[in-house]
Coordinates of C-alpha atoms in Angstrom, one line a residue:
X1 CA 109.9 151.4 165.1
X2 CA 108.7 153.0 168.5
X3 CA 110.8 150.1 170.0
X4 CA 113.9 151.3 168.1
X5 CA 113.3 155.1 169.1
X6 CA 113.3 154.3 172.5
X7 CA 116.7 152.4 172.3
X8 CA 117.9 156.0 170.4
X9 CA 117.2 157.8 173.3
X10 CA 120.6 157.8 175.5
X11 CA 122.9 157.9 172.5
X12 CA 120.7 161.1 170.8
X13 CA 122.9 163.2 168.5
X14 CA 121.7 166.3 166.6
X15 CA 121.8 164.3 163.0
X16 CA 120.8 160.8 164.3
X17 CA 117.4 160.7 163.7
X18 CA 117.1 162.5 160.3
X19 CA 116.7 160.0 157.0
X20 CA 118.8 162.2 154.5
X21 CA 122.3 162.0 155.2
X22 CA 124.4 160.1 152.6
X23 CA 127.9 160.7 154.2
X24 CA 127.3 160.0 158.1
X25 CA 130.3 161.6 160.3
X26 CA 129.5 158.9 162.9
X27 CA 127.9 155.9 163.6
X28 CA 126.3 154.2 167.3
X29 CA 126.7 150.8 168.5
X30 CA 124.5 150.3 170.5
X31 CA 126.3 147.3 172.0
X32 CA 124.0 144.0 172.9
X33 CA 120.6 145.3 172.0
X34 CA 118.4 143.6 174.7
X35 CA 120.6 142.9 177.6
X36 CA 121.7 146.9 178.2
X37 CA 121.0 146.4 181.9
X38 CA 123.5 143.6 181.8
X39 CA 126.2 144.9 180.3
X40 CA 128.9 145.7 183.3
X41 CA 128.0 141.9 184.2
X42 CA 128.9 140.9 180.4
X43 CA 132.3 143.2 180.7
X44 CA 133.6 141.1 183.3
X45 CA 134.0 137.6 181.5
X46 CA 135.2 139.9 178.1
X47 CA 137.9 141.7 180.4
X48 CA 138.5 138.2 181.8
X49 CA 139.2 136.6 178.7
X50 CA 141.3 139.9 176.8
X51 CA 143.8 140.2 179.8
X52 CA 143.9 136.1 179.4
X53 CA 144.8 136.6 175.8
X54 CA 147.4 139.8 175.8
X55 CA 149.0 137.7 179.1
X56 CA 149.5 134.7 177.4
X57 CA 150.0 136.0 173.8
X58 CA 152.9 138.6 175.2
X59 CA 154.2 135.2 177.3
X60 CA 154.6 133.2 174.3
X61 CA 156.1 136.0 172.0
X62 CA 158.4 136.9 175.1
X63 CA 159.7 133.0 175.5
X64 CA 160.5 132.8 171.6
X65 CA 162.2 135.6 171.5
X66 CA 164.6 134.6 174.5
X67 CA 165.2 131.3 174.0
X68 CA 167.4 130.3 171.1
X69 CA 166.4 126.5 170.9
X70 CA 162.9 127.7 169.7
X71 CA 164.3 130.2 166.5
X72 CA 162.2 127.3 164.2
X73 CA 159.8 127.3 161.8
X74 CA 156.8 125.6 164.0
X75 CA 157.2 128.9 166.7
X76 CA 157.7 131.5 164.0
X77 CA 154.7 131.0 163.1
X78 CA 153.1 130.4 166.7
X79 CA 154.4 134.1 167.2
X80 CA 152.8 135.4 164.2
X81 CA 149.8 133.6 165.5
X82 CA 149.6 135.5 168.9
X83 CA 150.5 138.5 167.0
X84 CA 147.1 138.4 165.0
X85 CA 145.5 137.5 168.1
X86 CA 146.6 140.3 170.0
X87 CA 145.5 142.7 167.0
X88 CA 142.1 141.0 166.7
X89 CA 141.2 141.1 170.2
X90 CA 142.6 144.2 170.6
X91 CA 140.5 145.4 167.5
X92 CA 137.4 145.1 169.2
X93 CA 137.5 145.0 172.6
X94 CA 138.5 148.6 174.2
X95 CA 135.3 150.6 171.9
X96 CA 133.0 147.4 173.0
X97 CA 134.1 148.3 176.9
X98 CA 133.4 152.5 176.4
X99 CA 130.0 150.8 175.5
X100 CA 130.0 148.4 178.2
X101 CA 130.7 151.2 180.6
X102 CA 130.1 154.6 179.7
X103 CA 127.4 154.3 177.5
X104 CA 130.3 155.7 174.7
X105 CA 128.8 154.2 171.4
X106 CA 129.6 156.6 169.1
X107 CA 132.4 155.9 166.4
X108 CA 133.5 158.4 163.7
X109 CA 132.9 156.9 160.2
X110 CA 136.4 156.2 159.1
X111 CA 137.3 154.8 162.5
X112 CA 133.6 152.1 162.1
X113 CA 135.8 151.2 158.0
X114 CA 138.7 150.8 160.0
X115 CA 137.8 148.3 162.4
X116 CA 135.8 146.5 160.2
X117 CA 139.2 146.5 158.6
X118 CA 141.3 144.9 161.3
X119 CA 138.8 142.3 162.2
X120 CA 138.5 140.8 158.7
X121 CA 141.9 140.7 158.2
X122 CA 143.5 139.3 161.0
X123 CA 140.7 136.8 160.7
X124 CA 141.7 135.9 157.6
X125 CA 145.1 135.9 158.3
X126 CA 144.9 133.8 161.2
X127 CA 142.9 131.1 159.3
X128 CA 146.3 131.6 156.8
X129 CA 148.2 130.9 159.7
X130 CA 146.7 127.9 160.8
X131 CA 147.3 126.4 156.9
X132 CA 151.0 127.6 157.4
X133 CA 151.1 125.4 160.8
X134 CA 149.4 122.3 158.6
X135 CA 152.1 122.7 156.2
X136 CA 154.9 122.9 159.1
X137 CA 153.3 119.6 160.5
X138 CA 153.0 117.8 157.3
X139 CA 156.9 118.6 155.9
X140 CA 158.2 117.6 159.8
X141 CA 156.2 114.4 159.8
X142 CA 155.8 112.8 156.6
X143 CA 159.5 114.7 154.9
X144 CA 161.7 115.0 158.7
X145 CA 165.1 114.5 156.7
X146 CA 163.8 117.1 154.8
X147 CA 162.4 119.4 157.1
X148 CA 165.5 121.9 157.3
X149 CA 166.2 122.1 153.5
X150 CA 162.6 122.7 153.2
X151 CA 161.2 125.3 155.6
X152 CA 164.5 127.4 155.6
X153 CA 164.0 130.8 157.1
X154 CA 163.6 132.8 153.8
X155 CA 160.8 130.4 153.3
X156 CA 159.1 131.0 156.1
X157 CA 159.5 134.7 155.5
X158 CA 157.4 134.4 152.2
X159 CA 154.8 132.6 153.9
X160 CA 154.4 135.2 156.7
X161 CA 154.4 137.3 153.8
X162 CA 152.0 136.1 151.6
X163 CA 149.3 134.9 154.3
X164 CA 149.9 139.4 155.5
X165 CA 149.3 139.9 151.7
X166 CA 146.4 137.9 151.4
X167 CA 144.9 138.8 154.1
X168 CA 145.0 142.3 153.2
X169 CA 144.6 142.7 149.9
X170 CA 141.2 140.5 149.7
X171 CA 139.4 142.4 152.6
X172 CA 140.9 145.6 151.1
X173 CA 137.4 145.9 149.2
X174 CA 135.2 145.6 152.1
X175 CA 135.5 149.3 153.4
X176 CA 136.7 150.6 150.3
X177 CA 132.5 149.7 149.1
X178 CA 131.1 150.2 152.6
X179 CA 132.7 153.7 151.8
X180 CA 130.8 154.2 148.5
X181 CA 127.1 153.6 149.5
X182 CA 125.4 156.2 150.5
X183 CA 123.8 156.2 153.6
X184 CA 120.3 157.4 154.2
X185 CA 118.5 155.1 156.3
X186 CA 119.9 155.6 159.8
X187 CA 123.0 155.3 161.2
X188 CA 122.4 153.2 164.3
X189 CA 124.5 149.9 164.3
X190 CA 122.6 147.5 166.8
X191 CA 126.2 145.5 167.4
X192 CA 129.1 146.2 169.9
X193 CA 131.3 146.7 166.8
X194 CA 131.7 147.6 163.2
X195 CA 130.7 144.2 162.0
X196 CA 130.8 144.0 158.1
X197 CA 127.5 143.2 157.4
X198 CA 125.4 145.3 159.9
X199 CA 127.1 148.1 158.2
X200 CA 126.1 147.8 154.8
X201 CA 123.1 147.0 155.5
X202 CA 122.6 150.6 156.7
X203 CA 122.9 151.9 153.2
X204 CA 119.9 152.7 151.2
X205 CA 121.3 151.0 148.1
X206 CA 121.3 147.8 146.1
X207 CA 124.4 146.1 148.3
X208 CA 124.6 142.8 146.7
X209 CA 128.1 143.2 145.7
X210 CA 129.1 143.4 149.0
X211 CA 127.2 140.2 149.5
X212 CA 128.1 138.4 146.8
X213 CA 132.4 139.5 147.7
X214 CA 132.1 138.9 151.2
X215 CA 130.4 135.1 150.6
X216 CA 133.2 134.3 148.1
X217 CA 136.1 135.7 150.1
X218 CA 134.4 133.5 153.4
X219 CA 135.1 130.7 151.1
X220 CA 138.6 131.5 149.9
X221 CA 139.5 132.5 153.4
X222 CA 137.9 129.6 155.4
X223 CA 136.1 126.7 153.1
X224 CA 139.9 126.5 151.0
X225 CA 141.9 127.1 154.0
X226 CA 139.8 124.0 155.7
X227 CA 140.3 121.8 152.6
X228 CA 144.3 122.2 152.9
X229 CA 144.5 121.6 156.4
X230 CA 142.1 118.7 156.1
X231 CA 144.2 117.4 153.4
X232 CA 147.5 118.1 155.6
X233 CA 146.0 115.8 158.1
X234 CA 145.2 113.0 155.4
X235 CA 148.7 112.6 154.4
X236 CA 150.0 113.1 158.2
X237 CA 147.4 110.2 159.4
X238 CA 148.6 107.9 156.5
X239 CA 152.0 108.5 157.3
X240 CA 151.8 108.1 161.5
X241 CA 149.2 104.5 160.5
X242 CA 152.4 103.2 158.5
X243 CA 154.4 103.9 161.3
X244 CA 155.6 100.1 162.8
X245 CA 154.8 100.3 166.8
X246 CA 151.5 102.0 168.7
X247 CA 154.1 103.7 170.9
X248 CA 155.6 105.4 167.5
X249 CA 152.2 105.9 166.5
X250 CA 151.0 107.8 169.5
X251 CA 153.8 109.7 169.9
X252 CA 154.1 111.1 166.6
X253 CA 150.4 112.0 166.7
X254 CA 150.7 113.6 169.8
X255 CA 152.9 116.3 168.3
X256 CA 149.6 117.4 166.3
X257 CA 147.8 117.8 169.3
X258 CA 148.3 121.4 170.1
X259 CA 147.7 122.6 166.5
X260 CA 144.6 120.3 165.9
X261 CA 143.1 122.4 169.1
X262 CA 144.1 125.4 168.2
X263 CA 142.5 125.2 164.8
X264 CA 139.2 123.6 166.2
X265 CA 139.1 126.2 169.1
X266 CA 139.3 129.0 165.9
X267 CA 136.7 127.5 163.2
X268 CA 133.8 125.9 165.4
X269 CA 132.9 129.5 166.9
X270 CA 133.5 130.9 163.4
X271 CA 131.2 128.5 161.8
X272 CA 128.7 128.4 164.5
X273 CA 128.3 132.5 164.2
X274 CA 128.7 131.8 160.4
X275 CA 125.4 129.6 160.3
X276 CA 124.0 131.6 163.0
X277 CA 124.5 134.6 160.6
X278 CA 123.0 133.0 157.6
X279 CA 120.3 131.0 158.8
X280 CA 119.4 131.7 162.4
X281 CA 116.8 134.3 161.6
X282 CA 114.9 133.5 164.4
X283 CA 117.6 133.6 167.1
X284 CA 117.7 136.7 169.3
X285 CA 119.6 139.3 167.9
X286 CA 121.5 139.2 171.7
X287 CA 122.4 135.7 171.0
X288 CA 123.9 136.7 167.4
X289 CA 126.2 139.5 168.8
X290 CA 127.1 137.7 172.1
X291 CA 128.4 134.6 169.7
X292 CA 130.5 137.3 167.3
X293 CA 132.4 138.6 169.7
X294 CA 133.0 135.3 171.4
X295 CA 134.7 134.0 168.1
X296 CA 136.9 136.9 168.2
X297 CA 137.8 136.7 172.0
X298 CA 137.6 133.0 172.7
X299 CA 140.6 131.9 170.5
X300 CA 143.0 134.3 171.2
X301 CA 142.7 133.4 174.9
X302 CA 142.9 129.6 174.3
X303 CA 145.3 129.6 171.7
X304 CA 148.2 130.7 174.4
X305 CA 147.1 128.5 176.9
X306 CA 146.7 125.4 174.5
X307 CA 150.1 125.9 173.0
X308 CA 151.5 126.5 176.9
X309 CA 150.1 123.7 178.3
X310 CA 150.7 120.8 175.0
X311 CA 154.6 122.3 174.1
X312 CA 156.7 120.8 176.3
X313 CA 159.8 123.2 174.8
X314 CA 157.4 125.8 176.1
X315 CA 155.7 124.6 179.3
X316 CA 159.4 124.1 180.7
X317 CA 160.6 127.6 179.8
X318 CA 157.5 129.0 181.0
X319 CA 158.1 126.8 184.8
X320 CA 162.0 127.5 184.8
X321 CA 160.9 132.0 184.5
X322 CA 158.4 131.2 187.2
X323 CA 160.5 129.6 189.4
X324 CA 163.7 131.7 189.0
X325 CA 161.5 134.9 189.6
X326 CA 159.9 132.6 193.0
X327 CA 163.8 132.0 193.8

């Protein structure tokens, strides 16, 4: 405890240190407990990798949108995918700079809820995404003389829809509870953001039903959106192995690529803080934070680049803007 009244020191409010307050005005991060003397360093590789992703995101959104010849299914729903990333990266990153920089950890209540809002959300929706993508690459590959009658535009519409709906009706409850408990322990977050769990645990009350929802909407968000992609790729495989030449075979598979790296770039940093989370009690606390905001920064950087680099439709709009605007 005389540890954590040290750390209380810079961010000292008139109300921050008393233990019976059950509706706290504000809460303070306190950023990456630990490595406070390193924080401008750690800014520079998190500014680094946000201008990456609004760059790219705002590049791929910007070539859809002008070039007619990509008004299809498979880049409606790449723009809906750097739409969420903008959003998620976007959720986090400015109040985790005021931190960085100014030593600014103080939130206001409703603005903590909020965030903790945005970032479940468009995490889940982005996993939604990514089973929309599956889909897209499944009907084009293993149904292509069906493709068009399939995925018309009204039915991509309802999927945009339903993957927004999804997303935020079932993370609806998590501020909507956070909101309820009362609070009467501190109200000191030691995390760079409003992360769900480091909030409730601030409440002095039994919080298992937080718990318990937030463990079955991880699995209904990520364990069921795994299975259907995994499945997605089942059928694809069987389909490109029946194929009758290696050449066929390679080529058809190659038009996966980009999606496969997307998805693995998304769900290996969110498992790895996932298991971190749940069973790396004896990690650094440092270590924990540093690997949540990486999962929330990292894919929204690569996903651009990745889908820049492996699109040829893409890669050669991209070259012929750069080299009119060298011209």
């Amino acid at each position: 405890m005389q540890k954590i009244s040290v750390c209380l020191l810079p961010y000292s409010m008139p109300d921050s240190n008393t233990t019976d307050f059950t509706n706290p005005s504000t809460f303070l991060l306190l950023g990456i407990p630990g490595l406070e003397a390193a924080h401008v360093w750690i800014s520079i590789p998190f500014c680094t990798m946000y201008a990456i992703a609004v760059l790219g995101n705002f590049t791929i959104l910007f070539i859809v949108k002008s070039e007619p010849n990509l008004h299809g299914p498979m880049y409606y729903f790449l723009c809906m995918l750097a739409v969420t990333d903008l959003v998620l990266s976007t959720s986090i990153l400015p109040k985790t700079l005021s931190i960085f920089w100014f030593n600014s950890g103080e939130i206001d209540f409703n603005a903590c809820l909020t965030q903790l809002y945005f970032i479940f959300c468009f995490s889940g929706m982005e996993s939604g995404i990514f089973v929309a993508m599956a889909f897209n690459r499944y009907v084009s590959i293993c149904n292509p003389l069906r493709y068009s009658t399939i995925l018309t535009n009204p039915v991509v519409a309802k999927i945009g829809l339903a993957v927004v709906l999804r997303g935020g009706m079932l993370i609806l409850p998590y501020p909507l509870l956070a909101r309820r408990w009362p609070y009467c322990k501190t109200n000191i977050i030691p995390h760079s953001y409003c992360e769900h769990i480091a909030v409730v645990k601030l409440a002095c009350a039994d919080i298992r039903i937080s718990s318990y929802y937030s463990l079955s909407v991880g699995f209904f968000f990520f364990a069921l959106n795994v299975f259907f992609i995994i499945m997605s790729y089942i059928q694809i495989l069987r389909t490109i192995l029946s194929l009758p030449t290696k050449d066929a075979r390679l080529k058809t598979f190659g038009t996966c690529g980009s999606h496969l790296c997307v998805i693995l770039a998304f769900y290996i940093p969110t498992l790895f803080s996932a298991l971190m989370h749940r069973f790396g009690h004896n990690v650094p606390l440092h270590l924990h934070i540093l690997t949540a905001n990486m999962y929330l920064l990292v894919p929204p950087m690569l996903n651009p680049i990745i889908y820049g680099v492996r699109t040829k439709q893409i890669r050669d709009r991209l070259l012929r803007l750069i080299t009119h605007k060298g011209a």
